[in-house]
Amino acid sequence: HEWGAMGRILTITGPSGAGKSRITKALLEEEGFSIITSITTRPKRPTDLEGEYLYLQPEKFDELEKRGSFLWVAKLRSCSYGTLKRSIDSALEMPQGIKIMILVPEILRILCDRLQGKNLISLFIKTSPKKIRERLMRAGLKEDEIKQRLNDQRNWEKEMKASGVPYHAVSNDGDLPETLQNVYLILATNPPTN
């Protein structure tokens, strides 16, 4: 695939179990795609994608936050997450390719504002509750965790719409090649802007 001469950012949003990591991993295997590294204070998980996070001690993270280095910071279950402003700026300065980020809707709004909507393509991964349940069960989650995540899933689309960020809904109930074809179509019909 040839994706144009300017760098673009592709965000992937969706509830737990929707297939965000699976889709991202498949895209990263294609030429022209790379990931924007975010920073976290939590330990590495086996499901983390290569290059998805830089793992820092809380003191170092706090130091960067105090300096105003982050575009956004979020706290979740006593861990901190953030993306450096310079990571976003350098992603767009790279002459070609698509840089991927997996984000939640409230952070997506911050990114959209920073980019003024330019060279940003946002995907919302839609997956049926039945498929999400199957995936979470395969991942070894307990029933109470699955129920909580299915409950969270009901709020994701509302949050995405409320964010005000233009996005493309991509169904991920079928097989991965079909989902990827839909993603490629969206990328091909949304060229870079100056």
PDB file of C-alpha atoms in Angstrom:
ATOM      1  CA  HIS A   1       0.000   0.000   0.000  1.00  0.00           C
ATOM      2  CA  GLU A   2       1.164   3.536  -0.754  1.00  0.00           C
ATOM      3  CA  TRP A   3      -0.223   5.945   1.828  1.00  0.00           C
ATOM      4  CA  GLY A   4       0.948   9.325   0.564  1.00  0.00           C
ATOM      5  CA  ALA A   5       3.819  11.681   1.236  1.00  0.00           C
ATOM      6  CA  MET A   6       2.752  13.051   4.628  1.00  0.00           C
ATOM      7  CA  GLY A   7       2.676  11.345   7.964  1.00  0.00           C
ATOM      8  CA  ARG A   8      -0.766  10.537   9.321  1.00  0.00           C
ATOM      9  CA  ILE A   9      -2.024   9.230  12.633  1.00  0.00           C
ATOM     10  CA  LEU A  10      -4.513   6.392  12.804  1.00  0.00           C
ATOM     11  CA  THR A  11      -6.258   5.990  16.142  1.00  0.00           C
ATOM     12  CA  ILE A  12      -7.960   2.775  17.093  1.00  0.00           C
ATOM     13  CA  THR A  13     -10.627   2.929  19.785  1.00  0.00           C
ATOM     14  CA  GLY A  14     -13.038   0.365  21.114  1.00  0.00           C
ATOM     15  CA  PRO A  15     -14.015  -1.616  24.182  1.00  0.00           C
ATOM     16  CA  SER A  16     -11.973  -4.376  25.739  1.00  0.00           C
ATOM     17  CA  GLY A  17     -12.185  -7.494  23.595  1.00  0.00           C
ATOM     18  CA  ALA A  18     -13.120  -5.623  20.403  1.00  0.00           C
ATOM     19  CA  GLY A  19      -9.853  -6.652  18.745  1.00  0.00           C
ATOM     20  CA  LYS A  20      -7.888  -3.384  18.821  1.00  0.00           C
ATOM     21  CA  SER A  21      -4.550  -5.054  19.554  1.00  0.00           C
ATOM     22  CA  ARG A  22      -5.129  -7.817  17.005  1.00  0.00           C
ATOM     23  CA  ILE A  23      -5.919  -5.285  14.270  1.00  0.00           C
ATOM     24  CA  THR A  24      -2.986  -3.068  15.258  1.00  0.00           C
ATOM     25  CA  LYS A  25      -0.572  -6.013  15.278  1.00  0.00           C
ATOM     26  CA  ALA A  26      -1.699  -7.022  11.777  1.00  0.00           C
ATOM     27  CA  LEU A  27      -1.279  -3.466  10.469  1.00  0.00           C
ATOM     28  CA  LEU A  28       2.194  -3.186  11.992  1.00  0.00           C
ATOM     29  CA  GLU A  29       3.258  -6.208   9.955  1.00  0.00           C
ATOM     30  CA  GLU A  30       2.520  -4.189   6.793  1.00  0.00           C
ATOM     31  CA  GLU A  31       5.031  -1.789   5.284  1.00  0.00           C
ATOM     32  CA  GLY A  32       4.275   1.868   6.006  1.00  0.00           C
ATOM     33  CA  PHE A  33       2.779   1.393   9.495  1.00  0.00           C
ATOM     34  CA  SER A  34       4.450   2.088  12.838  1.00  0.00           C
ATOM     35  CA  ILE A  35       3.265   2.682  16.375  1.00  0.00           C
ATOM     36  CA  ILE A  36       3.493   5.856  18.450  1.00  0.00           C
ATOM     37  CA  THR A  37       5.011   4.899  21.781  1.00  0.00           C
ATOM     38  CA  SER A  38       3.205   6.051  24.898  1.00  0.00           C
ATOM     39  CA  ILE A  39       4.574   5.952  28.431  1.00  0.00           C
ATOM     40  CA  THR A  40       3.202   4.089  31.435  1.00  0.00           C
ATOM     41  CA  THR A  41       4.159   3.325  35.020  1.00  0.00           C
ATOM     42  CA  ARG A  42       2.521  -0.113  34.967  1.00  0.00           C
ATOM     43  CA  PRO A  43       4.480  -3.313  34.396  1.00  0.00           C
ATOM     44  CA  LYS A  44       4.705  -4.836  30.930  1.00  0.00           C
ATOM     45  CA  ARG A  45       1.883  -7.218  30.024  1.00  0.00           C
ATOM     46  CA  PRO A  46       2.217 -10.175  27.655  1.00  0.00           C
ATOM     47  CA  THR A  47      -0.488  -8.602  25.446  1.00  0.00           C
ATOM     48  CA  ASP A  48       1.391  -5.302  25.004  1.00  0.00           C
ATOM     49  CA  LEU A  49       2.525  -4.705  21.440  1.00  0.00           C
ATOM     50  CA  GLU A  50       6.211  -4.205  20.705  1.00  0.00           C
ATOM     51  CA  GLY A  51       6.912  -0.474  21.009  1.00  0.00           C
ATOM     52  CA  GLU A  52       3.441   0.358  22.367  1.00  0.00           C
ATOM     53  CA  TYR A  53       4.807   1.565  25.719  1.00  0.00           C
ATOM     54  CA  LEU A  54       7.933   2.811  27.366  1.00  0.00           C
ATOM     55  CA  TYR A  55       7.809   1.627  30.984  1.00  0.00           C
ATOM     56  CA  LEU A  56       8.967   4.195  33.548  1.00  0.00           C
ATOM     57  CA  GLN A  57       9.138   4.415  37.304  1.00  0.00           C
ATOM     58  CA  PRO A  58       6.448   6.746  38.742  1.00  0.00           C
ATOM     59  CA  GLU A  59       9.064   9.345  39.790  1.00  0.00           C
ATOM     60  CA  LYS A  60      10.394   9.679  36.237  1.00  0.00           C
ATOM     61  CA  PHE A  61       6.845   9.878  34.834  1.00  0.00           C
ATOM     62  CA  ASP A  62       5.956  12.598  37.376  1.00  0.00           C
ATOM     63  CA  GLU A  63       9.098  14.536  36.403  1.00  0.00           C
ATOM     64  CA  LEU A  64       8.049  14.534  32.721  1.00  0.00           C
ATOM     65  CA  GLU A  65       4.526  15.558  33.698  1.00  0.00           C
ATOM     66  CA  LYS A  66       5.790  18.482  35.802  1.00  0.00           C
ATOM     67  CA  ARG A  67       7.856  19.678  32.825  1.00  0.00           C
ATOM     68  CA  GLY A  68       4.721  19.719  30.647  1.00  0.00           C
ATOM     69  CA  SER A  69       6.145  17.109  28.281  1.00  0.00           C
ATOM     70  CA  PHE A  70       2.909  15.161  27.841  1.00  0.00           C
ATOM     71  CA  LEU A  71       0.059  15.885  25.446  1.00  0.00           C
ATOM     72  CA  TRP A  72      -2.191  13.899  27.721  1.00  0.00           C
ATOM     73  CA  VAL A  73      -1.996  12.021  31.012  1.00  0.00           C
ATOM     74  CA  ALA A  74      -4.481   9.540  32.432  1.00  0.00           C
ATOM     75  CA  LYS A  75      -4.532   7.664  35.721  1.00  0.00           C
ATOM     76  CA  LEU A  76      -6.042   4.197  35.774  1.00  0.00           C
ATOM     77  CA  ARG A  77      -5.917   1.753  38.690  1.00  0.00           C
ATOM     78  CA  SER A  78      -2.973   3.544  40.352  1.00  0.00           C
ATOM     79  CA  CYS A  79      -0.946   3.571  37.116  1.00  0.00           C
ATOM     80  CA  SER A  80      -0.155   6.557  34.928  1.00  0.00           C
ATOM     81  CA  TYR A  81      -0.305   6.712  31.135  1.00  0.00           C
ATOM     82  CA  GLY A  82       0.675   9.471  28.723  1.00  0.00           C
ATOM     83  CA  THR A  83       2.010  10.377  25.297  1.00  0.00           C
ATOM     84  CA  LEU A  84       4.743  12.932  24.800  1.00  0.00           C
ATOM     85  CA  LYS A  85       3.924  15.986  22.676  1.00  0.00           C
ATOM     86  CA  ARG A  86       7.154  15.484  20.753  1.00  0.00           C
ATOM     87  CA  SER A  87       6.113  11.925  19.833  1.00  0.00           C
ATOM     88  CA  ILE A  88       3.001  13.259  18.109  1.00  0.00           C
ATOM     89  CA  ASP A  89       4.858  16.105  16.402  1.00  0.00           C
ATOM     90  CA  SER A  90       7.645  13.867  15.108  1.00  0.00           C
ATOM     91  CA  ALA A  91       5.090  11.294  13.842  1.00  0.00           C
ATOM     92  CA  LEU A  92       3.571  13.955  11.604  1.00  0.00           C
ATOM     93  CA  GLU A  93       6.969  15.275  10.502  1.00  0.00           C
ATOM     94  CA  MET A  94       7.982  11.860   9.200  1.00  0.00           C
ATOM     95  CA  PRO A  95       7.584  12.055   5.442  1.00  0.00           C
ATOM     96  CA  GLN A  96       5.481   8.955   4.885  1.00  0.00           C
ATOM     97  CA  GLY A  97       3.501   6.281   6.571  1.00  0.00           C
ATOM     98  CA  ILE A  98       0.793   5.856   9.110  1.00  0.00           C
ATOM     99  CA  LYS A  99       1.453   5.978  12.825  1.00  0.00           C
ATOM    100  CA  ILE A 100      -0.964   4.036  15.026  1.00  0.00           C
ATOM    101  CA  MET A 101      -2.257   4.776  18.519  1.00  0.00           C
ATOM    102  CA  ILE A 102      -4.780   2.815  20.572  1.00  0.00           C
ATOM    103  CA  LEU A 103      -6.748   5.405  22.560  1.00  0.00           C
ATOM    104  CA  VAL A 104      -9.836   5.926  24.695  1.00  0.00           C
ATOM    105  CA  PRO A 105     -12.416   8.509  23.513  1.00  0.00           C
ATOM    106  CA  GLU A 106     -11.565  11.252  26.028  1.00  0.00           C
ATOM    107  CA  ILE A 107      -7.883  11.206  25.018  1.00  0.00           C
ATOM    108  CA  LEU A 108      -8.827  11.101  21.341  1.00  0.00           C
ATOM    109  CA  ARG A 109     -10.521  14.511  21.765  1.00  0.00           C
ATOM    110  CA  ILE A 110      -7.232  16.004  23.051  1.00  0.00           C
ATOM    111  CA  LEU A 111      -5.315  14.596  20.082  1.00  0.00           C
ATOM    112  CA  CYS A 112      -7.929  15.824  17.612  1.00  0.00           C
ATOM    113  CA  ASP A 113      -7.735  19.335  19.070  1.00  0.00           C
ATOM    114  CA  ARG A 114      -3.916  19.331  18.862  1.00  0.00           C
ATOM    115  CA  LEU A 115      -3.993  18.257  15.213  1.00  0.00           C
ATOM    116  CA  GLN A 116      -6.976  20.464  14.360  1.00  0.00           C
ATOM    117  CA  GLY A 117      -8.467  17.392  12.708  1.00  0.00           C
ATOM    118  CA  LYS A 118      -5.713  17.255  10.076  1.00  0.00           C
ATOM    119  CA  ASN A 119      -3.983  13.997   9.153  1.00  0.00           C
ATOM    120  CA  LEU A 120      -5.950  12.104  11.771  1.00  0.00           C
ATOM    121  CA  ILE A 121      -8.107   9.100  10.998  1.00  0.00           C
ATOM    122  CA  SER A 122     -10.052   7.597  13.879  1.00  0.00           C
ATOM    123  CA  LEU A 123     -11.488   4.107  13.868  1.00  0.00           C
ATOM    124  CA  PHE A 124     -14.042   2.808  16.328  1.00  0.00           C
ATOM    125  CA  ILE A 125     -13.917  -0.988  16.440  1.00  0.00           C
ATOM    126  CA  LYS A 126     -17.428  -2.382  16.805  1.00  0.00           C
ATOM    127  CA  THR A 127     -17.821  -5.946  17.963  1.00  0.00           C
ATOM    128  CA  SER A 128     -20.920  -7.789  19.135  1.00  0.00           C
ATOM    129  CA  PRO A 129     -21.215  -8.581  22.860  1.00  0.00           C
ATOM    130  CA  LYS A 130     -21.245 -12.288  21.935  1.00  0.00           C
ATOM    131  CA  LYS A 131     -17.851 -12.024  20.169  1.00  0.00           C
ATOM    132  CA  ILE A 132     -16.409  -9.907  22.984  1.00  0.00           C
ATOM    133  CA  ARG A 133     -17.533 -12.503  25.546  1.00  0.00           C
ATOM    134  CA  GLU A 134     -15.908 -15.287  23.500  1.00  0.00           C
ATOM    135  CA  ARG A 135     -12.625 -13.366  23.211  1.00  0.00           C
ATOM    136  CA  LEU A 136     -12.519 -12.458  26.904  1.00  0.00           C
ATOM    137  CA  MET A 137     -13.241 -16.058  27.890  1.00  0.00           C
ATOM    138  CA  ARG A 138     -10.374 -17.244  25.641  1.00  0.00           C
ATOM    139  CA  ALA A 139      -8.168 -14.641  27.316  1.00  0.00           C
ATOM    140  CA  GLY A 140      -8.908 -16.297  30.660  1.00  0.00           C
ATOM    141  CA  LEU A 141     -10.932 -13.557  32.329  1.00  0.00           C
ATOM    142  CA  LYS A 142     -13.272 -14.479  35.157  1.00  0.00           C
ATOM    143  CA  GLU A 143     -17.034 -14.157  34.755  1.00  0.00           C
ATOM    144  CA  ASP A 144     -17.308 -11.044  36.952  1.00  0.00           C
ATOM    145  CA  GLU A 145     -14.544  -9.336  34.921  1.00  0.00           C
ATOM    146  CA  ILE A 146     -16.287 -10.293  31.678  1.00  0.00           C
ATOM    147  CA  LYS A 147     -19.596  -8.854  32.930  1.00  0.00           C
ATOM    148  CA  GLN A 148     -17.856  -5.610  33.932  1.00  0.00           C
ATOM    149  CA  ARG A 149     -16.172  -5.278  30.541  1.00  0.00           C
ATOM    150  CA  LEU A 150     -19.403  -6.041  28.683  1.00  0.00           C
ATOM    151  CA  ASN A 151     -21.089  -3.349  30.758  1.00  0.00           C
ATOM    152  CA  ASP A 152     -18.253  -0.939  29.886  1.00  0.00           C
ATOM    153  CA  GLN A 153     -18.684  -1.881  26.213  1.00  0.00           C
ATOM    154  CA  ARG A 154     -22.226  -0.512  26.225  1.00  0.00           C
ATOM    155  CA  ASN A 155     -20.880   2.930  27.123  1.00  0.00           C
ATOM    156  CA  TRP A 156     -18.041   3.050  24.576  1.00  0.00           C
ATOM    157  CA  GLU A 157     -20.065   3.993  21.530  1.00  0.00           C
ATOM    158  CA  LYS A 158     -21.911   6.683  23.516  1.00  0.00           C
ATOM    159  CA  GLU A 159     -18.567   8.066  24.715  1.00  0.00           C
ATOM    160  CA  MET A 160     -17.172   7.982  21.201  1.00  0.00           C
ATOM    161  CA  LYS A 161     -20.144   9.913  19.805  1.00  0.00           C
ATOM    162  CA  ALA A 162     -20.033  12.370  22.705  1.00  0.00           C
ATOM    163  CA  SER A 163     -16.312  13.041  22.093  1.00  0.00           C
ATOM    164  CA  GLY A 164     -17.188  15.029  18.967  1.00  0.00           C
ATOM    165  CA  VAL A 165     -14.337  13.380  17.063  1.00  0.00           C
ATOM    166  CA  PRO A 166     -15.238  12.264  13.540  1.00  0.00           C
ATOM    167  CA  TYR A 167     -14.659   8.527  13.333  1.00  0.00           C
ATOM    168  CA  HIS A 168     -15.215   5.528  11.121  1.00  0.00           C
ATOM    169  CA  ALA A 169     -16.957   2.495  12.611  1.00  0.00           C
ATOM    170  CA  VAL A 170     -15.310  -0.777  11.629  1.00  0.00           C
ATOM    171  CA  SER A 171     -17.019  -4.080  12.371  1.00  0.00           C
ATOM    172  CA  ASN A 172     -14.736  -6.758  13.772  1.00  0.00           C
ATOM    173  CA  ASP A 173     -17.219  -9.620  14.059  1.00  0.00           C
ATOM    174  CA  GLY A 174     -15.903 -11.425  10.965  1.00  0.00           C
ATOM    175  CA  ASP A 175     -12.455 -12.627  10.111  1.00  0.00           C
ATOM    176  CA  LEU A 176      -9.353 -10.445  10.369  1.00  0.00           C
ATOM    177  CA  PRO A 177      -8.676 -10.114   6.589  1.00  0.00           C
ATOM    178  CA  GLU A 178     -12.193  -8.723   6.096  1.00  0.00           C
ATOM    179  CA  THR A 179     -11.706  -6.215   8.918  1.00  0.00           C
ATOM    180  CA  LEU A 180      -8.326  -5.151   7.497  1.00  0.00           C
ATOM    181  CA  GLN A 181      -9.834  -4.643   4.030  1.00  0.00           C
ATOM    182  CA  ASN A 182     -12.326  -2.230   5.584  1.00  0.00           C
ATOM    183  CA  VAL A 183      -9.484  -0.383   7.329  1.00  0.00           C
ATOM    184  CA  TYR A 184      -7.479  -0.132   4.074  1.00  0.00           C
ATOM    185  CA  LEU A 185     -10.544   1.216   2.271  1.00  0.00           C
ATOM    186  CA  ILE A 186     -10.981   3.936   4.902  1.00  0.00           C
ATOM    187  CA  LEU A 187      -7.291   4.875   4.642  1.00  0.00           C
ATOM    188  CA  ALA A 188      -7.403   4.978   0.851  1.00  0.00           C
ATOM    189  CA  THR A 189     -10.459   7.250   0.805  1.00  0.00           C
ATOM    190  CA  ASN A 190      -9.073   9.677   3.410  1.00  0.00           C
ATOM    191  CA  PRO A 191      -5.887  11.171   1.940  1.00  0.00           C
ATOM    192  CA  PRO A 192      -3.473  13.349   3.945  1.00  0.00           C
ATOM    193  CA  THR A 193      -4.286  17.041   4.378  1.00  0.00           C
ATOM    194  CA  ASN A 194      -1.877  19.959   4.459  1.00  0.00           C
TER     195      ASN A 194
END
